[in-house]
Amino acid sequence: MATGAPVASQGVKQKKVLPNTPAVTDPSEIARALVGLKDVVVIHYRRIGPMCEIAIEQVLGEVLCPKCRTPARVKDRDWVSYVDLPYAGTPSRLAWHKHRLLCPNPDCEVTTWTHTDHRIAAKDCRLTTRAAKWVTRQVGGGRTVTEVAAELGCDWGVVNRAVATYGKALLAADKKRVGATTAIGFDETLFVREGKYRTKHWSTTVCDVAGAKLIEVVKTRDFTKVAAWVKERPESFREGIEVGTLDMSNTYAAVFSVTLPQAVQVVDRFHVVKAANSMLDAIRRRTQRETTGHRGLKEDPLYKSRKLLVMRERDLDEATAARLASLLELGDPTAEVALAYRVKEALAEFYELDSPEEARERLTEIVARSSSPVNSPELQKLGRTLKRWFEKIMAYHDTHLTNGPTEGLNNLLKRIKRISVYRPSGGWAIHGKLPVVR
């Protein structure tokens, strides 16, 4: 350590240094301060093109064989380069003169091994530990992998692997990440298309429906693996689940029945109404073909009515309601579309009822009306679907929960995928800005 003093040189006015301000002037001490480890010796500091490099070597004490505990000997030393944090805006590298050790015991199964130190760099990671932790925080905070890699002067795959490695460790260590909840929801989403034939790979989003928080993304929608994930949760977590929300998926219904038999299963309201709208549209398109001999054209009455049919009747003003009635009278001679419209409206009104007893009567009436053999095949199919999921649909009036939070998280995942690129060798890399989660 040295004390600075004012210096004048060639008439150039120099900044004054306070007489009691310590300053490090030895380059070795400066490099050692950058490394920050007491048992590490700095061998040299140099510039390599646009980058700087600090070479280090560890001061080893007695190292024992991990198997027989015999004092080991140094066999040789190899240079290993790691990406480090930039210094003064300059990308830097840390060259580590790593010791390769030898066990002198001829009876020991261990012959040689390379000495490691997680304080400097983790195993199978090309970034120093401090750089790996820094990039994990940067990407987790919304910066792109490509942007961070450019700042470090390295390939995106190096950063992406470090983020994946340290991110998994952080998730494993965060025991409070999955807190207690009384309701969870399952929903599938198409995660990636991969390979020559664009094979689809699905994932399952698990959501805390009561708290609207993401719990997990399971890498499959297979019953066995999703059920295994539930079984791996603590018993206290599983026993606290009172409600399970889902779309009309036999797989997820089976998962709840087997792993969480105490949970009340609730079929999502959106999917029930969507099934009714799909039925109505299928009947409209079939009627269009049967009455005109062709698919809908812009002057056909049923084609003109397609957007009005999906609207709630209560949302139509007098003129619009009259227009819809006129279009159906012209294009729907058998009144099949009109009947399907009335069933769709009745199903939407079912969810607005306050009395569970009245709601049960209404749903029973809808199922009976839809399942009649005189109705169209599309309407009968809807009736069978409602009958099969009857109790799980009725459960909405006991819980008033939907799978909406899970669907919202799936939309967020899809937004992230749209600004990402999937590379089989390194997984996902974010190219654009992450959406803000509130």
Tab-separated table of C-alpha atoms in Angstrom:
chain	number	residue	atom	x	y	z
A	1	MET	CA	0.000	0.000	0.000
A	2	ALA	CA	1.281	3.504	-0.754
A	3	THR	CA	0.196	7.038	0.018
A	4	GLY	CA	-0.542	9.233	-2.959
A	5	ALA	CA	0.755	12.799	-3.318
A	6	PRO	CA	0.152	15.693	-5.696
A	7	VAL	CA	2.279	15.391	-8.820
A	8	ALA	CA	2.991	18.121	-11.411
A	9	SER	CA	4.304	17.079	-14.808
A	10	GLN	CA	5.125	19.209	-17.849
A	11	GLY	CA	2.749	22.005	-16.884
A	12	VAL	CA	-0.311	19.715	-16.803
A	13	LYS	CA	-2.453	20.352	-13.768
A	14	GLN	CA	-2.977	17.131	-11.815
A	15	LYS	CA	-5.859	16.275	-9.475
A	16	LYS	CA	-4.939	16.420	-5.831
A	17	VAL	CA	-4.973	13.210	-3.851
A	18	LEU	CA	-5.829	13.476	-0.195
A	19	PRO	CA	-2.722	12.746	1.894
A	20	ASN	CA	-4.469	10.030	3.945
A	21	THR	CA	-6.113	8.254	0.978
A	22	PRO	CA	-4.517	4.806	0.404
A	23	ALA	CA	-3.981	3.742	-3.204
A	24	VAL	CA	-2.859	0.379	-4.607
A	25	THR	CA	0.001	0.913	-7.035
A	26	ASP	CA	1.394	-2.618	-7.406
A	27	PRO	CA	-0.162	-4.247	-10.537
A	28	SER	CA	-0.005	-7.664	-8.847
A	29	GLU	CA	-2.001	-6.348	-5.906
A	30	ILE	CA	-4.566	-4.834	-8.288
A	31	ALA	CA	-4.983	-8.174	-10.107
A	32	ARG	CA	-5.177	-10.017	-6.795
A	33	ALA	CA	-7.918	-7.665	-5.628
A	34	LEU	CA	-9.855	-8.409	-8.809
A	35	VAL	CA	-9.625	-12.146	-8.183
A	36	GLY	CA	-10.589	-11.737	-4.534
A	37	LEU	CA	-9.435	-15.138	-3.172
A	38	LYS	CA	-6.757	-15.329	-0.487
A	39	ASP	CA	-5.251	-18.675	-1.475
A	40	VAL	CA	-4.915	-17.734	-5.154
A	41	VAL	CA	-1.737	-16.392	-6.712
A	42	VAL	CA	-1.925	-14.114	-9.754
A	43	ILE	CA	0.677	-15.234	-12.316
A	44	HIS	CA	0.188	-12.527	-14.906
A	45	TYR	CA	-2.154	-9.988	-16.429
A	46	ARG	CA	-2.148	-9.319	-20.171
A	47	ARG	CA	-4.202	-8.009	-23.069
A	48	ILE	CA	-5.191	-10.438	-25.838
A	49	GLY	CA	-6.676	-8.386	-28.651
A	50	PRO	CA	-9.897	-6.762	-27.392
A	51	MET	CA	-9.867	-8.837	-24.184
A	52	CYS	CA	-7.839	-8.935	-20.994
A	53	GLU	CA	-6.673	-12.079	-19.235
A	54	ILE	CA	-5.752	-12.769	-15.630
A	55	ALA	CA	-3.826	-15.994	-15.031
A	56	ILE	CA	-4.073	-17.574	-11.596
A	57	GLU	CA	-2.846	-20.614	-9.701
A	58	GLN	CA	-4.036	-21.983	-6.385
A	59	VAL	CA	-1.760	-22.425	-3.369
A	60	LEU	CA	-2.517	-25.995	-2.358
A	61	GLY	CA	-2.134	-27.330	1.106
A	62	GLU	CA	-2.312	-31.023	1.830
A	63	VAL	CA	-4.777	-32.677	-0.556
A	64	LEU	CA	-6.052	-36.163	0.297
A	65	CYS	CA	-7.264	-38.823	-2.113
A	66	PRO	CA	-11.084	-38.802	-2.083
A	67	LYS	CA	-11.119	-42.622	-1.845
A	68	CYS	CA	-8.296	-43.822	0.416
A	69	ARG	CA	-7.409	-40.479	2.050
A	70	THR	CA	-3.719	-40.835	1.146
A	71	PRO	CA	-1.863	-37.513	0.648
A	72	ALA	CA	-1.842	-36.830	-3.093
A	73	ARG	CA	0.954	-35.571	-5.325
A	74	VAL	CA	0.786	-33.077	-8.182
A	75	LYS	CA	1.097	-34.897	-11.493
A	76	ASP	CA	0.894	-31.942	-13.888
A	77	ARG	CA	-0.935	-28.663	-14.475
A	78	ASP	CA	-3.144	-27.611	-17.380
A	79	TRP	CA	-4.409	-24.185	-18.428
A	80	VAL	CA	-8.204	-23.844	-18.468
A	81	SER	CA	-9.793	-20.601	-19.626
A	82	TYR	CA	-13.062	-19.264	-18.124
A	83	VAL	CA	-15.213	-16.317	-19.105
A	84	ASP	CA	-15.067	-13.731	-16.323
A	85	LEU	CA	-16.863	-10.487	-15.571
A	86	PRO	CA	-15.822	-7.504	-17.699
A	87	TYR	CA	-13.289	-5.098	-16.217
A	88	ALA	CA	-13.635	-1.390	-17.040
A	89	GLY	CA	-15.947	-2.299	-19.926
A	90	THR	CA	-13.454	-4.795	-21.367
A	91	PRO	CA	-14.392	-8.505	-21.727
A	92	SER	CA	-12.044	-10.585	-19.612
A	93	ARG	CA	-10.930	-14.177	-19.209
A	94	LEU	CA	-9.609	-16.046	-16.201
A	95	ALA	CA	-6.866	-18.555	-17.062
A	96	TRP	CA	-6.664	-21.125	-14.293
A	97	HIS	CA	-3.506	-23.211	-13.971
A	98	LYS	CA	-5.328	-26.260	-12.636
A	99	HIS	CA	-3.540	-29.022	-10.740
A	100	ARG	CA	-3.931	-32.607	-11.850
A	101	LEU	CA	-3.349	-34.798	-8.809
A	102	LEU	CA	-2.110	-38.365	-8.451
A	103	CYS	CA	-2.852	-40.869	-5.699
A	104	PRO	CA	0.426	-42.685	-4.847
A	105	ASN	CA	-1.379	-45.655	-3.289
A	106	PRO	CA	-1.071	-48.532	-5.855
A	107	ASP	CA	-4.068	-50.331	-4.322
A	108	CYS	CA	-6.402	-47.365	-4.645
A	109	GLU	CA	-9.024	-47.354	-7.414
A	110	VAL	CA	-8.564	-43.636	-7.907
A	111	THR	CA	-5.532	-42.846	-10.044
A	112	THR	CA	-5.669	-39.195	-11.062
A	113	TRP	CA	-8.145	-36.356	-10.820
A	114	THR	CA	-8.282	-32.639	-11.481
A	115	HIS	CA	-8.497	-30.335	-8.513
A	116	THR	CA	-11.635	-28.166	-8.522
A	117	ASP	CA	-12.808	-25.207	-6.486
A	118	HIS	CA	-16.414	-24.061	-6.752
A	119	ARG	CA	-15.386	-20.598	-5.566
A	120	ILE	CA	-13.546	-20.116	-8.856
A	121	ALA	CA	-15.698	-22.086	-11.279
A	122	ALA	CA	-18.309	-24.810	-11.085
A	123	LYS	CA	-17.881	-28.175	-12.778
A	124	ASP	CA	-18.942	-28.288	-16.449
A	125	CYS	CA	-19.362	-24.512	-16.549
A	126	ARG	CA	-17.275	-22.264	-18.789
A	127	LEU	CA	-17.946	-19.158	-16.699
A	128	THR	CA	-16.338	-18.271	-13.395
A	129	THR	CA	-18.623	-18.677	-10.410
A	130	ARG	CA	-19.088	-14.948	-9.950
A	131	ALA	CA	-19.807	-14.497	-13.685
A	132	ALA	CA	-22.287	-17.409	-13.687
A	133	LYS	CA	-24.179	-15.954	-10.719
A	134	TRP	CA	-24.189	-12.533	-12.370
A	135	VAL	CA	-25.594	-13.776	-15.706
A	136	THR	CA	-28.287	-15.760	-13.866
A	137	ARG	CA	-29.436	-12.584	-12.125
A	138	GLN	CA	-29.286	-10.595	-15.368
A	139	VAL	CA	-31.338	-13.067	-17.424
A	140	GLY	CA	-33.716	-13.634	-14.517
A	141	GLY	CA	-34.254	-9.881	-14.382
A	142	GLY	CA	-35.325	-9.668	-18.026
A	143	ARG	CA	-32.160	-9.231	-20.090
A	144	THR	CA	-31.711	-11.537	-23.073
A	145	VAL	CA	-29.125	-14.307	-23.200
A	146	THR	CA	-27.769	-12.864	-26.438
A	147	GLU	CA	-27.362	-9.423	-24.892
A	148	VAL	CA	-25.519	-10.732	-21.820
A	149	ALA	CA	-23.292	-12.970	-23.970
A	150	ALA	CA	-22.341	-9.984	-26.126
A	151	GLU	CA	-21.345	-8.025	-23.025
A	152	LEU	CA	-19.135	-10.883	-21.839
A	153	GLY	CA	-17.736	-11.469	-25.328
A	154	CYS	CA	-18.709	-15.145	-25.471
A	155	ASP	CA	-21.149	-17.476	-27.227
A	156	TRP	CA	-24.811	-17.484	-26.189
A	157	GLY	CA	-24.603	-21.217	-25.398
A	158	VAL	CA	-22.012	-20.601	-22.687
A	159	VAL	CA	-24.338	-18.167	-20.942
A	160	ASN	CA	-27.449	-20.264	-21.551
A	161	ARG	CA	-25.893	-23.383	-19.982
A	162	ALA	CA	-24.766	-21.397	-16.944
A	163	VAL	CA	-28.240	-19.913	-16.469
A	164	ALA	CA	-29.814	-23.373	-16.756
A	165	THR	CA	-27.320	-24.897	-14.291
A	166	TYR	CA	-27.550	-22.178	-11.642
A	167	GLY	CA	-31.267	-21.647	-12.245
A	168	LYS	CA	-32.012	-25.303	-11.454
A	169	ALA	CA	-29.913	-25.059	-8.301
A	170	LEU	CA	-31.800	-21.939	-7.193
A	171	LEU	CA	-35.168	-23.632	-7.769
A	172	ALA	CA	-34.047	-26.736	-5.873
A	173	ALA	CA	-32.847	-24.627	-2.949
A	174	ASP	CA	-35.999	-22.501	-2.805
A	175	LYS	CA	-38.167	-24.671	-0.596
A	176	LYS	CA	-40.728	-21.908	-0.123
A	177	ARG	CA	-41.310	-21.464	-3.865
A	178	VAL	CA	-44.217	-23.921	-3.771
A	179	GLY	CA	-46.207	-22.708	-0.809
A	180	ALA	CA	-49.353	-24.194	0.653
A	181	THR	CA	-52.505	-23.742	-1.415
A	182	THR	CA	-56.017	-25.104	-1.448
A	183	ALA	CA	-56.547	-25.243	-5.219
A	184	ILE	CA	-54.354	-26.186	-8.163
A	185	GLY	CA	-55.019	-26.329	-11.885
A	186	PHE	CA	-53.603	-28.370	-14.779
A	187	ASP	CA	-53.480	-27.303	-18.406
A	188	GLU	CA	-51.488	-28.536	-21.388
A	189	THR	CA	-49.627	-26.434	-23.926
A	190	LEU	CA	-47.632	-27.250	-27.053
A	191	PHE	CA	-44.083	-26.469	-25.943
A	192	VAL	CA	-41.968	-27.132	-29.033
A	193	ARG	CA	-41.929	-28.846	-32.428
A	194	GLU	CA	-38.631	-30.635	-32.884
A	195	GLY	CA	-36.816	-32.738	-35.461
A	196	LYS	CA	-37.221	-33.475	-39.132
A	197	TYR	CA	-40.923	-34.255	-38.818
A	198	ARG	CA	-41.661	-31.397	-36.411
A	199	THR	CA	-42.615	-33.775	-33.626
A	200	LYS	CA	-44.838	-32.116	-31.037
A	201	HIS	CA	-43.679	-31.999	-27.415
A	202	TRP	CA	-46.314	-31.015	-24.872
A	203	SER	CA	-45.943	-29.660	-21.361
A	204	THR	CA	-48.267	-29.366	-18.378
A	205	THR	CA	-48.617	-26.076	-16.528
A	206	VAL	CA	-49.358	-26.506	-12.827
A	207	CYS	CA	-50.858	-23.386	-11.261
A	208	ASP	CA	-51.839	-22.268	-7.785
A	209	VAL	CA	-55.364	-21.297	-8.796
A	210	ALA	CA	-56.216	-19.789	-5.413
A	211	GLY	CA	-53.163	-17.506	-5.467
A	212	ALA	CA	-52.785	-17.183	-9.270
A	213	LYS	CA	-49.111	-18.255	-9.154
A	214	LEU	CA	-47.079	-20.645	-11.280
A	215	ILE	CA	-46.007	-23.757	-9.386
A	216	GLU	CA	-44.312	-25.880	-12.039
A	217	VAL	CA	-44.070	-26.695	-15.739
A	218	VAL	CA	-43.911	-30.483	-16.184
A	219	LYS	CA	-42.191	-31.483	-19.414
A	220	THR	CA	-45.001	-33.798	-20.540
A	221	ARG	CA	-48.760	-34.291	-20.419
A	222	ASP	CA	-48.394	-38.047	-19.870
A	223	PHE	CA	-50.517	-39.364	-16.987
A	224	THR	CA	-47.697	-41.321	-15.362
A	225	LYS	CA	-45.247	-38.417	-15.193
A	226	VAL	CA	-47.776	-35.787	-14.145
A	227	ALA	CA	-49.074	-38.105	-11.421
A	228	ALA	CA	-45.488	-38.801	-10.331
A	229	TRP	CA	-44.896	-35.060	-9.964
A	230	VAL	CA	-47.904	-34.774	-7.651
A	231	LYS	CA	-46.769	-37.795	-5.637
A	232	GLU	CA	-43.339	-36.201	-5.131
A	233	ARG	CA	-44.861	-33.176	-3.372
A	234	PRO	CA	-44.812	-33.151	0.446
A	235	GLU	CA	-47.718	-34.885	2.109
A	236	SER	CA	-48.773	-31.644	3.789
A	237	PHE	CA	-49.033	-29.974	0.360
A	238	ARG	CA	-51.133	-32.793	-1.113
A	239	GLU	CA	-53.459	-33.000	1.875
A	240	GLY	CA	-54.150	-29.274	1.671
A	241	ILE	CA	-55.501	-29.436	-1.890
A	242	GLU	CA	-59.296	-29.110	-1.765
A	243	VAL	CA	-60.053	-28.166	-5.390
A	244	GLY	CA	-58.542	-29.195	-8.735
A	245	THR	CA	-59.432	-27.248	-11.884
A	246	LEU	CA	-59.010	-28.643	-15.402
A	247	ASP	CA	-60.330	-28.552	-18.929
A	248	MET	CA	-62.282	-31.583	-20.127
A	249	SER	CA	-59.174	-33.781	-20.102
A	250	ASN	CA	-59.489	-37.438	-19.124
A	251	THR	CA	-55.771	-37.515	-18.317
A	252	TYR	CA	-55.872	-34.698	-15.763
A	253	ALA	CA	-59.130	-35.980	-14.299
A	254	ALA	CA	-57.419	-39.336	-13.728
A	255	VAL	CA	-54.396	-37.611	-12.123
A	256	PHE	CA	-56.658	-35.844	-9.634
A	257	SER	CA	-58.657	-39.005	-8.936
A	258	VAL	CA	-55.573	-41.122	-8.250
A	259	THR	CA	-53.240	-38.685	-6.476
A	260	LEU	CA	-55.672	-36.202	-4.872
A	261	PRO	CA	-58.906	-38.139	-4.313
A	262	GLN	CA	-60.125	-35.625	-1.722
A	263	ALA	CA	-60.006	-32.733	-4.192
A	264	VAL	CA	-63.236	-31.523	-5.818
A	265	GLN	CA	-62.684	-31.468	-9.583
A	266	VAL	CA	-64.007	-28.405	-11.409
A	267	VAL	CA	-64.253	-28.320	-15.206
A	268	ASP	CA	-63.279	-24.902	-16.475
A	269	ARG	CA	-66.192	-22.635	-17.434
A	270	PHE	CA	-64.430	-21.329	-20.544
A	271	HIS	CA	-64.053	-24.796	-22.059
A	272	VAL	CA	-67.711	-25.689	-21.480
A	273	VAL	CA	-68.915	-22.529	-23.237
A	274	LYS	CA	-66.322	-23.063	-25.953
A	275	ALA	CA	-67.709	-26.575	-26.582
A	276	ALA	CA	-71.181	-25.074	-27.034
A	277	ASN	CA	-69.885	-22.415	-29.453
A	278	SER	CA	-68.002	-25.054	-31.451
A	279	MET	CA	-71.176	-27.149	-31.675
A	280	LEU	CA	-73.150	-24.120	-32.886
A	281	ASP	CA	-70.569	-23.250	-35.544
A	282	ALA	CA	-70.394	-26.859	-36.790
A	283	ILE	CA	-74.192	-26.943	-37.250
A	284	ARG	CA	-74.146	-23.562	-39.023
A	285	ARG	CA	-71.477	-24.696	-41.498
A	286	ARG	CA	-73.229	-28.020	-42.178
A	287	THR	CA	-76.591	-26.308	-42.695
A	288	GLN	CA	-74.920	-23.833	-45.051
A	289	ARG	CA	-73.557	-26.652	-47.226
A	290	GLU	CA	-76.819	-28.621	-47.193
A	291	THR	CA	-79.031	-25.660	-48.158
A	292	THR	CA	-76.780	-23.924	-50.700
A	293	GLY	CA	-74.457	-26.707	-51.898
A	294	HIS	CA	-71.348	-24.686	-51.137
A	295	ARG	CA	-69.392	-23.250	-48.217
A	296	GLY	CA	-70.319	-19.855	-46.848
A	297	LEU	CA	-69.973	-16.831	-49.139
A	298	LYS	CA	-70.176	-13.220	-48.047
A	299	GLU	CA	-73.748	-12.797	-49.342
A	300	ASP	CA	-75.117	-15.961	-47.682
A	301	PRO	CA	-77.399	-15.293	-44.663
A	302	LEU	CA	-75.778	-17.911	-42.427
A	303	TYR	CA	-72.311	-16.627	-43.257
A	304	LYS	CA	-73.415	-13.110	-42.334
A	305	SER	CA	-74.768	-14.392	-39.015
A	306	ARG	CA	-71.581	-16.191	-37.903
A	307	LYS	CA	-70.287	-13.384	-35.647
A	308	LEU	CA	-73.695	-12.517	-34.242
A	309	LEU	CA	-74.267	-16.132	-33.183
A	310	VAL	CA	-71.303	-16.163	-30.806
A	311	MET	CA	-72.492	-12.990	-29.045
A	312	ARG	CA	-74.715	-13.152	-25.988
A	313	GLU	CA	-78.337	-12.411	-26.781
A	314	ARG	CA	-78.486	-9.845	-23.963
A	315	ASP	CA	-75.654	-7.887	-25.617
A	316	LEU	CA	-77.569	-7.402	-28.879
A	317	ASP	CA	-79.502	-4.185	-29.325
A	318	GLU	CA	-82.992	-4.257	-30.832
A	319	ALA	CA	-81.837	-3.685	-34.410
A	320	THR	CA	-79.055	-6.289	-34.230
A	321	ALA	CA	-81.390	-8.867	-32.671
A	322	ALA	CA	-83.911	-8.282	-35.456
A	323	ARG	CA	-81.158	-8.664	-38.068
A	324	LEU	CA	-80.033	-11.990	-36.570
A	325	ALA	CA	-83.621	-13.292	-36.522
A	326	SER	CA	-84.045	-12.293	-40.160
A	327	LEU	CA	-80.779	-13.990	-41.228
A	328	LEU	CA	-81.751	-17.229	-39.469
A	329	GLU	CA	-85.211	-17.162	-41.048
A	330	LEU	CA	-83.618	-16.873	-44.504
A	331	GLY	CA	-80.729	-19.332	-44.102
A	332	ASP	CA	-81.960	-21.846	-41.514
A	333	PRO	CA	-85.129	-23.517	-42.905
A	334	THR	CA	-84.897	-26.507	-40.504
A	335	ALA	CA	-84.277	-24.289	-37.424
A	336	GLU	CA	-81.300	-26.433	-36.387
A	337	VAL	CA	-79.058	-23.387	-36.010
A	338	ALA	CA	-81.716	-21.547	-33.997
A	339	LEU	CA	-82.088	-24.511	-31.607
A	340	ALA	CA	-78.317	-24.768	-31.154
A	341	TYR	CA	-78.233	-21.029	-30.438
A	342	ARG	CA	-80.845	-21.429	-27.705
A	343	VAL	CA	-78.852	-24.279	-26.105
A	344	LYS	CA	-75.681	-22.172	-26.183
A	345	GLU	CA	-77.506	-19.288	-24.497
A	346	ALA	CA	-79.003	-21.595	-21.850
A	347	LEU	CA	-75.557	-22.969	-21.032
A	348	ALA	CA	-74.139	-19.444	-20.634
A	349	GLU	CA	-77.063	-18.515	-18.346
A	350	PHE	CA	-76.384	-21.644	-16.266
A	351	TYR	CA	-73.164	-20.060	-14.990
A	352	GLU	CA	-74.973	-16.880	-13.937
A	353	LEU	CA	-77.422	-18.588	-11.589
A	354	ASP	CA	-76.908	-18.020	-7.864
A	355	SER	CA	-78.724	-21.082	-6.565
A	356	PRO	CA	-76.897	-24.443	-6.940
A	357	GLU	CA	-80.265	-26.239	-6.892
A	358	GLU	CA	-81.626	-24.103	-9.707
A	359	ALA	CA	-78.339	-24.525	-11.615
A	360	ARG	CA	-78.592	-28.323	-11.335
A	361	GLU	CA	-82.124	-28.263	-12.705
A	362	ARG	CA	-81.039	-26.023	-15.587
A	363	LEU	CA	-78.065	-28.229	-16.517
A	364	THR	CA	-80.219	-31.358	-16.324
A	365	GLU	CA	-82.708	-29.730	-18.689
A	366	ILE	CA	-79.922	-28.734	-21.112
A	367	VAL	CA	-78.521	-32.273	-21.158
A	368	ALA	CA	-81.985	-33.778	-21.768
A	369	ARG	CA	-82.792	-31.298	-24.545
A	370	SER	CA	-79.429	-31.776	-26.261
A	371	SER	CA	-79.384	-35.567	-26.043
A	372	SER	CA	-82.736	-36.077	-27.744
A	373	PRO	CA	-82.392	-38.480	-30.713
A	374	VAL	CA	-84.355	-36.095	-32.945
A	375	ASN	CA	-81.600	-33.491	-32.680
A	376	SER	CA	-78.596	-33.046	-34.944
A	377	PRO	CA	-75.514	-35.249	-34.326
A	378	GLU	CA	-73.493	-32.221	-33.211
A	379	LEU	CA	-76.025	-31.294	-30.535
A	380	GLN	CA	-76.307	-34.888	-29.335
A	381	LYS	CA	-72.526	-35.043	-29.008
A	382	LEU	CA	-72.577	-31.925	-26.805
A	383	GLY	CA	-75.304	-33.526	-24.681
A	384	ARG	CA	-73.172	-36.649	-24.154
A	385	THR	CA	-70.174	-34.497	-23.203
A	386	LEU	CA	-72.176	-32.492	-20.664
A	387	LYS	CA	-73.637	-35.680	-19.206
A	388	ARG	CA	-70.188	-37.279	-18.821
A	389	TRP	CA	-68.766	-34.229	-17.023
A	390	PHE	CA	-72.015	-33.290	-15.243
A	391	GLU	CA	-70.814	-33.299	-11.618
A	392	LYS	CA	-67.489	-31.629	-12.440
A	393	ILE	CA	-69.347	-28.864	-14.295
A	394	MET	CA	-71.774	-28.470	-11.391
A	395	ALA	CA	-68.811	-28.120	-8.994
A	396	TYR	CA	-68.325	-24.573	-10.262
A	397	HIS	CA	-71.359	-23.457	-8.240
A	398	ASP	CA	-69.796	-24.874	-5.059
A	399	THR	CA	-66.301	-23.423	-5.529
A	400	HIS	CA	-66.668	-20.535	-8.034
A	401	LEU	CA	-63.139	-21.336	-9.248
A	402	THR	CA	-62.016	-21.619	-12.847
A	403	ASN	CA	-58.826	-22.652	-14.605
A	404	GLY	CA	-58.370	-19.059	-15.820
A	405	PRO	CA	-55.080	-18.418	-13.944
A	406	THR	CA	-53.556	-21.528	-15.521
A	407	GLU	CA	-54.724	-20.467	-18.986
A	408	GLY	CA	-53.230	-17.021	-18.391
A	409	LEU	CA	-49.851	-18.510	-17.463
A	410	ASN	CA	-49.951	-20.638	-20.613
A	411	ASN	CA	-50.480	-17.479	-22.665
A	412	LEU	CA	-47.449	-15.943	-20.943
A	413	LEU	CA	-45.348	-19.018	-21.796
A	414	LYS	CA	-46.409	-18.734	-25.432
A	415	ARG	CA	-45.430	-15.064	-25.502
A	416	ILE	CA	-41.977	-15.954	-24.156
A	417	LYS	CA	-41.632	-18.691	-26.806
A	418	ARG	CA	-42.453	-16.244	-29.582
A	419	ILE	CA	-39.409	-14.136	-28.654
A	420	SER	CA	-37.208	-17.189	-28.142
A	421	VAL	CA	-35.224	-19.629	-30.255
A	422	TYR	CA	-34.958	-23.338	-29.390
A	423	ARG	CA	-31.624	-24.978	-30.091
A	424	PRO	CA	-31.374	-28.726	-29.351
A	425	SER	CA	-27.795	-28.373	-28.103
A	426	GLY	CA	-28.531	-25.647	-25.597
A	427	GLY	CA	-32.277	-25.394	-25.036
A	428	TRP	CA	-34.104	-22.085	-25.125
A	429	ALA	CA	-32.462	-18.702	-25.580
A	430	ILE	CA	-34.387	-15.481	-25.162
A	431	HIS	CA	-33.931	-13.067	-28.056
A	432	GLY	CA	-36.409	-10.338	-27.180
A	433	LYS	CA	-37.488	-8.642	-23.961
A	434	LEU	CA	-39.408	-10.719	-21.457
A	435	PRO	CA	-42.997	-9.632	-20.797
A	436	VAL	CA	-43.625	-8.009	-17.449
A	437	VAL	CA	-45.410	-10.245	-14.949
A	438	ARG	CA	-47.641	-8.465	-12.449
